[in-house]
Amino acid sequence: MQIHSLSYNALEPYLERESGQALVNLGLPMESQYVPSERDDIDRIIRQVYQSPSISVGKIDALPGHLHRIYRITLSSTLPTYHGASLMLKLPPHTGDQQLSCEREALRTDSLMLGVVGADGVIPTPDCIRSEMEPYTIDSQFLLTTCLPGSCLRDVDSTFSTYERADIDRQVGFFMYKISRQRLDVFGYPLQVANGIGFNSWRLAFTSMIDSLLVDAEDRMLSLPYAHIKHHVSRLSHVLDGISEARLVMINLGSPDSIFVDEATREVTGVLDFSSVVWGDSLFARMFTDPSPAMIEGFGRTVASYGPERLRRTLYDCYHALRDIVTNYVRHSDDETEMIGRRLLTKALKEMAATGS
């Protein structure tokens, strides 16, 4: 598959040039923990993109729950075309924020995969307005897109009935099916593949991902059964050789933080986050750890609870559990997240220990 280049033509600003300084009303919600430099950064980026005193920042809302700093911006302008327009701005984490090794180029991955998925039109995505990823300094990086219509599922999930929530799961499963139809003969993270350093087998790609997480955990002196994890992954990873074709996998597709929905129609309007993606086995997606019947229905095929397919999913559960545990430590999240991860890890290790080579 060809890696598509990004289009920066969405909302191209054919603007009048006017004198005078526009007034800025930030309209910041109380829960948004801004510092002056962030406000300055957002103003600077909007000025850089539109290059007109007629366009300024009217309102900013922070979207929590993400690796990146994500803001929904409403423009203020004397030009009717732009007044009230909603945009989404993604900035890298703060310089002092800890990240996993696999997250260090997450915003660049997000930008790349938005171009790939958006160009193919397989699922609804925002349009890229401007992506600045050069030079390799986080202070200058940003991704500015149109805003997905509707609300973040995390904010309105409690208003959905059981039937309506199952329909969302069904749509997410169908999106996963559509995304997984994109395929390559090289495995690994998108930037590895794009830079010609991908892996020729899914086994090699997956074990390198596990090794990276274990190094992150060891560097932070986390208490984990390292020897058991390494032993069982090495002993059973041969089952991954059954995957001969790399499918596009959005690992966290279905997370309420990254799905937008229309509250009136109760339908998914788009996907926000493309930073956690890999070319590998479609069953590696986190949704298959404990999929709902509606997700499986949307995906279009059953997921085996025995044999090689079940063993692959057990290996993947080990990865997801490790990532939850390490991420919880790095992000200073809640104890419940870590306990869920540790229970999943214990379950996966027991299943692997009970499986012969």
Short mmCIF file of N, CA, C and O in Angstrom, two decimals, residues 64-160:
data_model
loop_
_atom_site.label_atom_id
_atom_site.label_comp_id
_atom_site.label_asym_id
_atom_site.label_seq_id
_atom_site.Cartn_x
_atom_site.Cartn_y
_atom_site.Cartn_z
N PRO A 64 -9.28 16.18 28.10
CA PRO A 64 -8.38 15.38 28.94
C PRO A 64 -8.37 13.92 28.51
O PRO A 64 -9.15 13.49 27.66
N GLY A 65 -7.46 13.16 29.12
CA GLY A 65 -7.44 11.72 28.91
C GLY A 65 -6.57 11.27 27.76
O GLY A 65 -6.69 10.13 27.31
N HIS A 66 -5.67 12.14 27.28
CA HIS A 66 -4.85 11.79 26.13
C HIS A 66 -3.38 12.03 26.43
O HIS A 66 -3.03 12.85 27.29
N LEU A 67 -2.51 11.34 25.70
CA LEU A 67 -1.08 11.58 25.80
C LEU A 67 -0.75 13.00 25.38
O LEU A 67 0.00 13.71 26.05
N HIS A 68 -1.32 13.44 24.25
CA HIS A 68 -1.07 14.78 23.76
C HIS A 68 -1.92 15.79 24.52
O HIS A 68 -2.94 15.45 25.12
N ARG A 69 -1.52 17.04 24.44
CA ARG A 69 -2.41 18.12 24.88
C ARG A 69 -3.34 18.42 23.71
O ARG A 69 -2.90 18.82 22.64
N ILE A 70 -4.63 18.23 23.91
CA ILE A 70 -5.60 18.39 22.84
C ILE A 70 -6.60 19.47 23.23
O ILE A 70 -7.15 19.45 24.33
N TYR A 71 -6.81 20.41 22.31
CA TYR A 71 -7.71 21.53 22.55
C TYR A 71 -8.71 21.68 21.41
O TYR A 71 -8.34 21.58 20.24
N ARG A 72 -9.95 21.92 21.79
CA ARG A 72 -10.97 22.30 20.82
C ARG A 72 -11.01 23.83 20.82
O ARG A 72 -11.27 24.46 21.85
N ILE A 73 -10.76 24.42 19.66
CA ILE A 73 -10.64 25.87 19.53
C ILE A 73 -11.80 26.40 18.69
O ILE A 73 -12.11 25.85 17.63
N THR A 74 -12.41 27.46 19.16
CA THR A 74 -13.43 28.17 18.38
C THR A 74 -12.83 29.50 17.93
O THR A 74 -12.33 30.27 18.76
N LEU A 75 -12.86 29.74 16.63
CA LEU A 75 -12.27 30.96 16.09
C LEU A 75 -13.21 32.14 16.26
O LEU A 75 -14.44 32.00 16.22
N SER A 76 -12.61 33.32 16.42
CA SER A 76 -13.35 34.58 16.40
C SER A 76 -12.81 35.40 15.23
O SER A 76 -11.60 35.53 15.06
N SER A 77 -13.72 35.91 14.39
CA SER A 77 -13.26 36.61 13.19
C SER A 77 -14.31 37.58 12.68
O SER A 77 -15.52 37.37 12.86
N THR A 78 -13.85 38.64 12.03
CA THR A 78 -14.76 39.54 11.31
C THR A 78 -15.15 38.97 9.97
O THR A 78 -16.02 39.51 9.29
N LEU A 79 -14.50 37.87 9.57
CA LEU A 79 -14.82 37.21 8.30
C LEU A 79 -15.84 36.12 8.58
O LEU A 79 -15.57 35.18 9.32
N PRO A 80 -17.03 36.20 8.00
CA PRO A 80 -18.09 35.23 8.31
C PRO A 80 -17.68 33.77 8.09
O PRO A 80 -18.14 32.88 8.79
N THR A 81 -16.81 33.52 7.10
CA THR A 81 -16.40 32.15 6.80
C THR A 81 -15.72 31.49 7.99
O THR A 81 -15.83 30.28 8.19
N TYR A 82 -15.03 32.30 8.80
CA TYR A 82 -14.21 31.74 9.88
C TYR A 82 -14.77 31.96 11.26
O TYR A 82 -14.39 31.26 12.20
N HIS A 83 -15.67 32.92 11.41
CA HIS A 83 -16.20 33.20 12.75
C HIS A 83 -16.99 32.00 13.27
O HIS A 83 -17.92 31.51 12.62
N GLY A 84 -16.62 31.52 14.43
CA GLY A 84 -17.30 30.39 15.04
C GLY A 84 -16.83 29.03 14.56
O GLY A 84 -17.33 28.00 15.04
N ALA A 85 -15.86 28.99 13.63
CA ALA A 85 -15.35 27.71 13.14
C ALA A 85 -14.64 26.97 14.27
O ALA A 85 -13.92 27.56 15.07
N SER A 86 -14.86 25.66 14.34
CA SER A 86 -14.24 24.83 15.38
C SER A 86 -13.06 24.05 14.81
O SER A 86 -13.17 23.43 13.75
N LEU A 87 -11.96 24.07 15.52
CA LEU A 87 -10.75 23.36 15.13
C LEU A 87 -10.27 22.49 16.28
O LEU A 87 -10.65 22.71 17.44
N MET A 88 -9.42 21.52 15.96
CA MET A 88 -8.81 20.68 16.98
C MET A 88 -7.29 20.85 16.88
O MET A 88 -6.72 20.69 15.80
N LEU A 89 -6.67 21.19 17.99
CA LEU A 89 -5.23 21.39 18.03
C LEU A 89 -4.60 20.36 18.95
O LEU A 89 -5.00 20.21 20.11
N LYS A 90 -3.57 19.67 18.44
CA LYS A 90 -2.82 18.71 19.24
C LYS A 90 -1.39 19.20 19.39
O LYS A 90 -0.73 19.53 18.40
N LEU A 91 -0.94 19.22 20.64
CA LEU A 91 0.44 19.60 20.95
C LEU A 91 1.11 18.44 21.68
O LEU A 91 0.44 17.64 22.33
N PRO A 92 2.44 18.33 21.59
CA PRO A 92 3.13 17.25 22.31
C PRO A 92 2.97 17.42 23.82
O PRO A 92 2.60 18.51 24.30
N PRO A 93 3.23 16.38 24.58
CA PRO A 93 3.25 16.52 26.04
C PRO A 93 4.29 17.56 26.45
O PRO A 93 5.19 17.89 25.68
N HIS A 94 4.15 18.08 27.64
CA HIS A 94 5.15 19.01 28.15
C HIS A 94 6.51 18.33 28.18
O HIS A 94 6.61 17.11 28.35
N THR A 95 7.55 19.12 28.06
CA THR A 95 8.91 18.59 27.99
C THR A 95 9.23 17.70 29.19
O THR A 95 9.88 16.67 29.05
N GLY A 96 8.75 18.04 30.36
CA GLY A 96 9.06 17.27 31.55
C GLY A 96 8.18 16.06 31.76
O GLY A 96 8.44 15.26 32.68
N ASP A 97 7.14 15.88 30.95
CA ASP A 97 6.25 14.74 31.12
C ASP A 97 6.93 13.44 30.68
O ASP A 97 7.57 13.39 29.62
N GLN A 98 6.77 12.39 31.48
CA GLN A 98 7.35 11.10 31.12
C GLN A 98 6.52 10.42 30.04
O GLN A 98 5.30 10.55 30.01
N GLN A 99 7.20 9.71 29.15
CA GLN A 99 6.53 8.96 28.10
C GLN A 99 7.14 7.58 28.00
O GLN A 99 8.31 7.38 28.36
N LEU A 100 6.37 6.64 27.47
CA LEU A 100 6.93 5.33 27.14
C LEU A 100 7.81 5.48 25.89
O LEU A 100 7.65 6.41 25.10
N SER A 101 8.72 4.54 25.72
CA SER A 101 9.60 4.59 24.55
C SER A 101 8.81 4.60 23.26
O SER A 101 9.16 5.31 22.30
N CYS A 102 7.71 3.84 23.22
CA CYS A 102 6.91 3.75 22.00
C CYS A 102 6.07 4.99 21.74
O CYS A 102 5.43 5.10 20.69
N GLU A 103 6.07 5.94 22.70
CA GLU A 103 5.25 7.15 22.56
C GLU A 103 6.05 8.37 22.13
O GLU A 103 5.47 9.44 21.92
N ARG A 104 7.34 8.24 21.98
CA ARG A 104 8.18 9.42 21.77
C ARG A 104 7.92 10.12 20.44
O ARG A 104 8.18 11.30 20.30
N GLU A 105 7.41 9.40 19.47
CA GLU A 105 7.06 10.01 18.18
C GLU A 105 5.56 9.88 17.92
O GLU A 105 5.11 9.78 16.78
N ALA A 106 4.77 9.92 18.99
CA ALA A 106 3.34 9.66 18.87
C ALA A 106 2.62 10.73 18.04
O ALA A 106 1.73 10.41 17.24
N LEU A 107 2.99 12.00 18.21
CA LEU A 107 2.30 13.04 17.45
C LEU A 107 2.65 12.95 15.97
O LEU A 107 1.79 13.15 15.10
N ARG A 108 3.89 12.61 15.68
CA ARG A 108 4.29 12.42 14.28
C ARG A 108 3.53 11.22 13.67
O ARG A 108 3.09 11.26 12.52
N THR A 109 3.36 10.16 14.46
CA THR A 109 2.58 9.01 14.01
C THR A 109 1.13 9.41 13.76
O THR A 109 0.53 9.02 12.75
N ASP A 110 0.56 10.19 14.67
CA ASP A 110 -0.82 10.66 14.52
C ASP A 110 -0.98 11.41 13.20
O ASP A 110 -1.93 11.18 12.44
N SER A 111 -0.05 12.29 12.91
CA SER A 111 -0.10 13.08 11.68
C SER A 111 0.00 12.20 10.45
O SER A 111 -0.77 12.34 9.49
N LEU A 112 0.94 11.27 10.47
CA LEU A 112 1.13 10.36 9.33
C LEU A 112 -0.12 9.51 9.09
O LEU A 112 -0.61 9.41 7.95
N MET A 113 -0.65 8.91 10.14
CA MET A 113 -1.76 7.98 9.97
C MET A 113 -3.08 8.69 9.69
O MET A 113 -3.96 8.12 9.04
N LEU A 114 -3.22 9.92 10.14
CA LEU A 114 -4.39 10.70 9.74
C LEU A 114 -4.40 10.87 8.22
O LEU A 114 -5.45 10.78 7.58
N GLY A 115 -3.21 11.08 7.65
CA GLY A 115 -3.12 11.17 6.20
C GLY A 115 -3.44 9.87 5.50
O GLY A 115 -4.14 9.85 4.48
N VAL A 116 -2.96 8.76 6.04
CA VAL A 116 -3.19 7.45 5.43
C VAL A 116 -4.65 7.06 5.51
O VAL A 116 -5.29 6.72 4.51
N VAL A 117 -5.22 7.10 6.73
CA VAL A 117 -6.60 6.66 6.92
C VAL A 117 -7.57 7.64 6.28
O VAL A 117 -8.55 7.25 5.63
N GLY A 118 -7.29 8.94 6.42
CA GLY A 118 -8.18 9.94 5.84
C GLY A 118 -8.20 9.90 4.33
O GLY A 118 -9.25 10.06 3.70
N ALA A 119 -7.04 9.65 3.71
CA ALA A 119 -6.97 9.61 2.24
C ALA A 119 -7.78 8.44 1.69
O ALA A 119 -8.39 8.54 0.62
N ASP A 120 -7.78 7.31 2.41
CA ASP A 120 -8.52 6.14 1.94
C ASP A 120 -10.01 6.22 2.27
O ASP A 120 -10.81 5.46 1.72
N GLY A 121 -10.39 7.12 3.19
CA GLY A 121 -11.79 7.30 3.51
C GLY A 121 -12.44 6.10 4.16
O GLY A 121 -13.66 5.92 4.05
N VAL A 122 -11.64 5.27 4.84
CA VAL A 122 -12.22 4.04 5.41
C VAL A 122 -13.09 4.31 6.63
O VAL A 122 -14.02 3.57 6.91
N ILE A 123 -12.77 5.37 7.39
CA ILE A 123 -13.59 5.77 8.52
C ILE A 123 -13.64 7.29 8.55
O ILE A 123 -12.76 7.95 7.98
N PRO A 124 -14.64 7.89 9.20
CA PRO A 124 -14.69 9.35 9.28
C PRO A 124 -13.55 9.90 10.12
O PRO A 124 -13.32 9.46 11.24
N THR A 125 -12.82 10.86 9.56
CA THR A 125 -11.69 11.47 10.23
C THR A 125 -11.76 12.98 10.05
O THR A 125 -12.38 13.47 9.11
N PRO A 126 -11.10 13.74 10.91
CA PRO A 126 -11.00 15.18 10.68
C PRO A 126 -10.07 15.45 9.49
O PRO A 126 -9.28 14.60 9.10
N ASP A 127 -10.20 16.63 8.90
CA ASP A 127 -9.29 17.05 7.83
C ASP A 127 -8.09 17.76 8.42
O ASP A 127 -8.22 18.56 9.35
N CYS A 128 -6.92 17.47 7.87
CA CYS A 128 -5.70 18.14 8.33
C CYS A 128 -5.62 19.54 7.74
O CYS A 128 -5.72 19.73 6.52
N ILE A 129 -5.46 20.53 8.60
CA ILE A 129 -5.26 21.91 8.16
C ILE A 129 -3.78 22.22 8.07
O ILE A 129 -3.29 22.73 7.07
N ARG A 130 -3.03 21.89 9.12
CA ARG A 130 -1.58 22.09 9.11
C ARG A 130 -0.94 21.09 10.05
O ARG A 130 -1.42 20.88 11.16
N SER A 131 0.13 20.48 9.58
CA SER A 131 0.92 19.57 10.41
C SER A 131 2.36 20.04 10.37
O SER A 131 2.99 20.07 9.31
N GLU A 132 2.88 20.45 11.52
CA GLU A 132 4.26 20.91 11.63
C GLU A 132 5.03 19.94 12.51
O GLU A 132 4.82 19.88 13.72
N MET A 133 5.89 19.14 11.87
CA MET A 133 6.65 18.13 12.61
C MET A 133 8.15 18.33 12.49
O MET A 133 8.93 17.57 13.01
N GLU A 134 8.58 19.33 11.76
CA GLU A 134 10.01 19.62 11.62
C GLU A 134 10.31 20.99 12.22
O GLU A 134 9.50 21.91 12.11
N PRO A 135 11.48 21.19 12.79
CA PRO A 135 12.49 20.17 13.07
C PRO A 135 12.06 19.27 14.23
O PRO A 135 10.97 19.45 14.76
N TYR A 136 12.91 18.35 14.61
CA TYR A 136 12.57 17.36 15.63
C TYR A 136 12.70 17.97 17.03
O TYR A 136 13.43 17.49 17.88
N THR A 137 11.97 19.04 17.25
CA THR A 137 11.92 19.62 18.58
C THR A 137 10.45 19.74 18.97
O THR A 137 9.63 20.19 18.17
N ILE A 138 10.10 19.37 20.18
CA ILE A 138 8.68 19.30 20.53
C ILE A 138 8.07 20.69 20.65
O ILE A 138 6.87 20.84 20.52
N ASP A 139 8.89 21.72 20.86
CA ASP A 139 8.34 23.06 21.00
C ASP A 139 7.70 23.57 19.72
O ASP A 139 6.86 24.47 19.76
N SER A 140 8.12 23.05 18.58
CA SER A 140 7.60 23.56 17.31
C SER A 140 6.59 22.62 16.66
O SER A 140 6.07 22.92 15.60
N GLN A 141 6.29 21.50 17.28
CA GLN A 141 5.39 20.53 16.67
C GLN A 141 3.93 20.81 17.04
O GLN A 141 3.62 21.15 18.18
N PHE A 142 3.06 20.67 16.05
CA PHE A 142 1.62 20.73 16.31
C PHE A 142 0.88 20.10 15.15
O PHE A 142 1.40 19.97 14.04
N LEU A 143 -0.35 19.68 15.43
CA LEU A 143 -1.24 19.14 14.41
C LEU A 143 -2.57 19.85 14.56
O LEU A 143 -3.23 19.75 15.60
N LEU A 144 -2.97 20.59 13.53
CA LEU A 144 -4.22 21.35 13.54
C LEU A 144 -5.16 20.74 12.52
O LEU A 144 -4.81 20.58 11.35
N THR A 145 -6.36 20.39 12.97
CA THR A 145 -7.34 19.75 12.09
C THR A 145 -8.70 20.42 12.27
O THR A 145 -8.91 21.20 13.20
N THR A 146 -9.61 20.08 11.35
CA THR A 146 -11.00 20.43 11.59
C THR A 146 -11.50 19.66 12.80
O THR A 146 -10.89 18.67 13.23
N CYS A 147 -12.60 20.11 13.36
CA CYS A 147 -13.14 19.47 14.56
C CYS A 147 -14.20 18.44 14.19
O CYS A 147 -15.05 18.70 13.33
N LEU A 148 -14.11 17.28 14.78
CA LEU A 148 -15.14 16.27 14.56
C LEU A 148 -16.48 16.78 15.10
O LEU A 148 -16.52 17.37 16.19
N PRO A 149 -17.56 16.55 14.40
CA PRO A 149 -18.86 16.95 14.92
C PRO A 149 -19.28 16.08 16.10
O PRO A 149 -18.84 14.95 16.23
N GLY A 150 -20.12 16.64 16.94
CA GLY A 150 -20.63 15.86 18.06
C GLY A 150 -19.80 16.03 19.33
O GLY A 150 -19.07 16.99 19.50
N SER A 151 -19.94 15.05 20.21
CA SER A 151 -19.30 15.09 21.53
C SER A 151 -18.42 13.87 21.72
O SER A 151 -18.64 12.81 21.13
N CYS A 152 -17.41 14.03 22.59
CA CYS A 152 -16.57 12.90 22.96
C CYS A 152 -17.42 11.88 23.71
O CYS A 152 -18.18 12.23 24.62
N LEU A 153 -17.32 10.61 23.33
CA LEU A 153 -18.14 9.57 23.94
C LEU A 153 -17.94 9.51 25.44
O LEU A 153 -18.89 9.25 26.19
N ARG A 154 -16.75 9.78 25.91
CA ARG A 154 -16.48 9.75 27.35
C ARG A 154 -17.40 10.70 28.11
O ARG A 154 -17.82 10.42 29.23
N ASP A 155 -17.72 11.84 27.50
CA ASP A 155 -18.52 12.86 28.19
C ASP A 155 -20.01 12.54 28.18
O ASP A 155 -20.76 13.09 29.01
N VAL A 156 -20.47 11.72 27.25
CA VAL A 156 -21.93 11.49 27.12
C VAL A 156 -22.30 10.02 27.24
O VAL A 156 -23.45 9.64 27.05
N ASP A 157 -21.31 9.17 27.56
CA ASP A 157 -21.54 7.72 27.60
C ASP A 157 -22.71 7.34 28.50
O ASP A 157 -23.51 6.45 28.19
N SER A 158 -22.85 8.03 29.63
CA SER A 158 -23.89 7.68 30.60
C SER A 158 -25.29 7.98 30.09
O SER A 158 -26.28 7.49 30.67
N THR A 159 -25.42 8.76 29.03
CA THR A 159 -26.75 9.10 28.50
C THR A 159 -27.25 8.07 27.49
O THR A 159 -28.40 8.18 27.04
N PHE A 160 -26.42 7.10 27.14
CA PHE A 160 -26.80 6.10 26.15
C PHE A 160 -27.48 4.91 26.83
O PHE A 160 -27.01 4.43 27.87
#
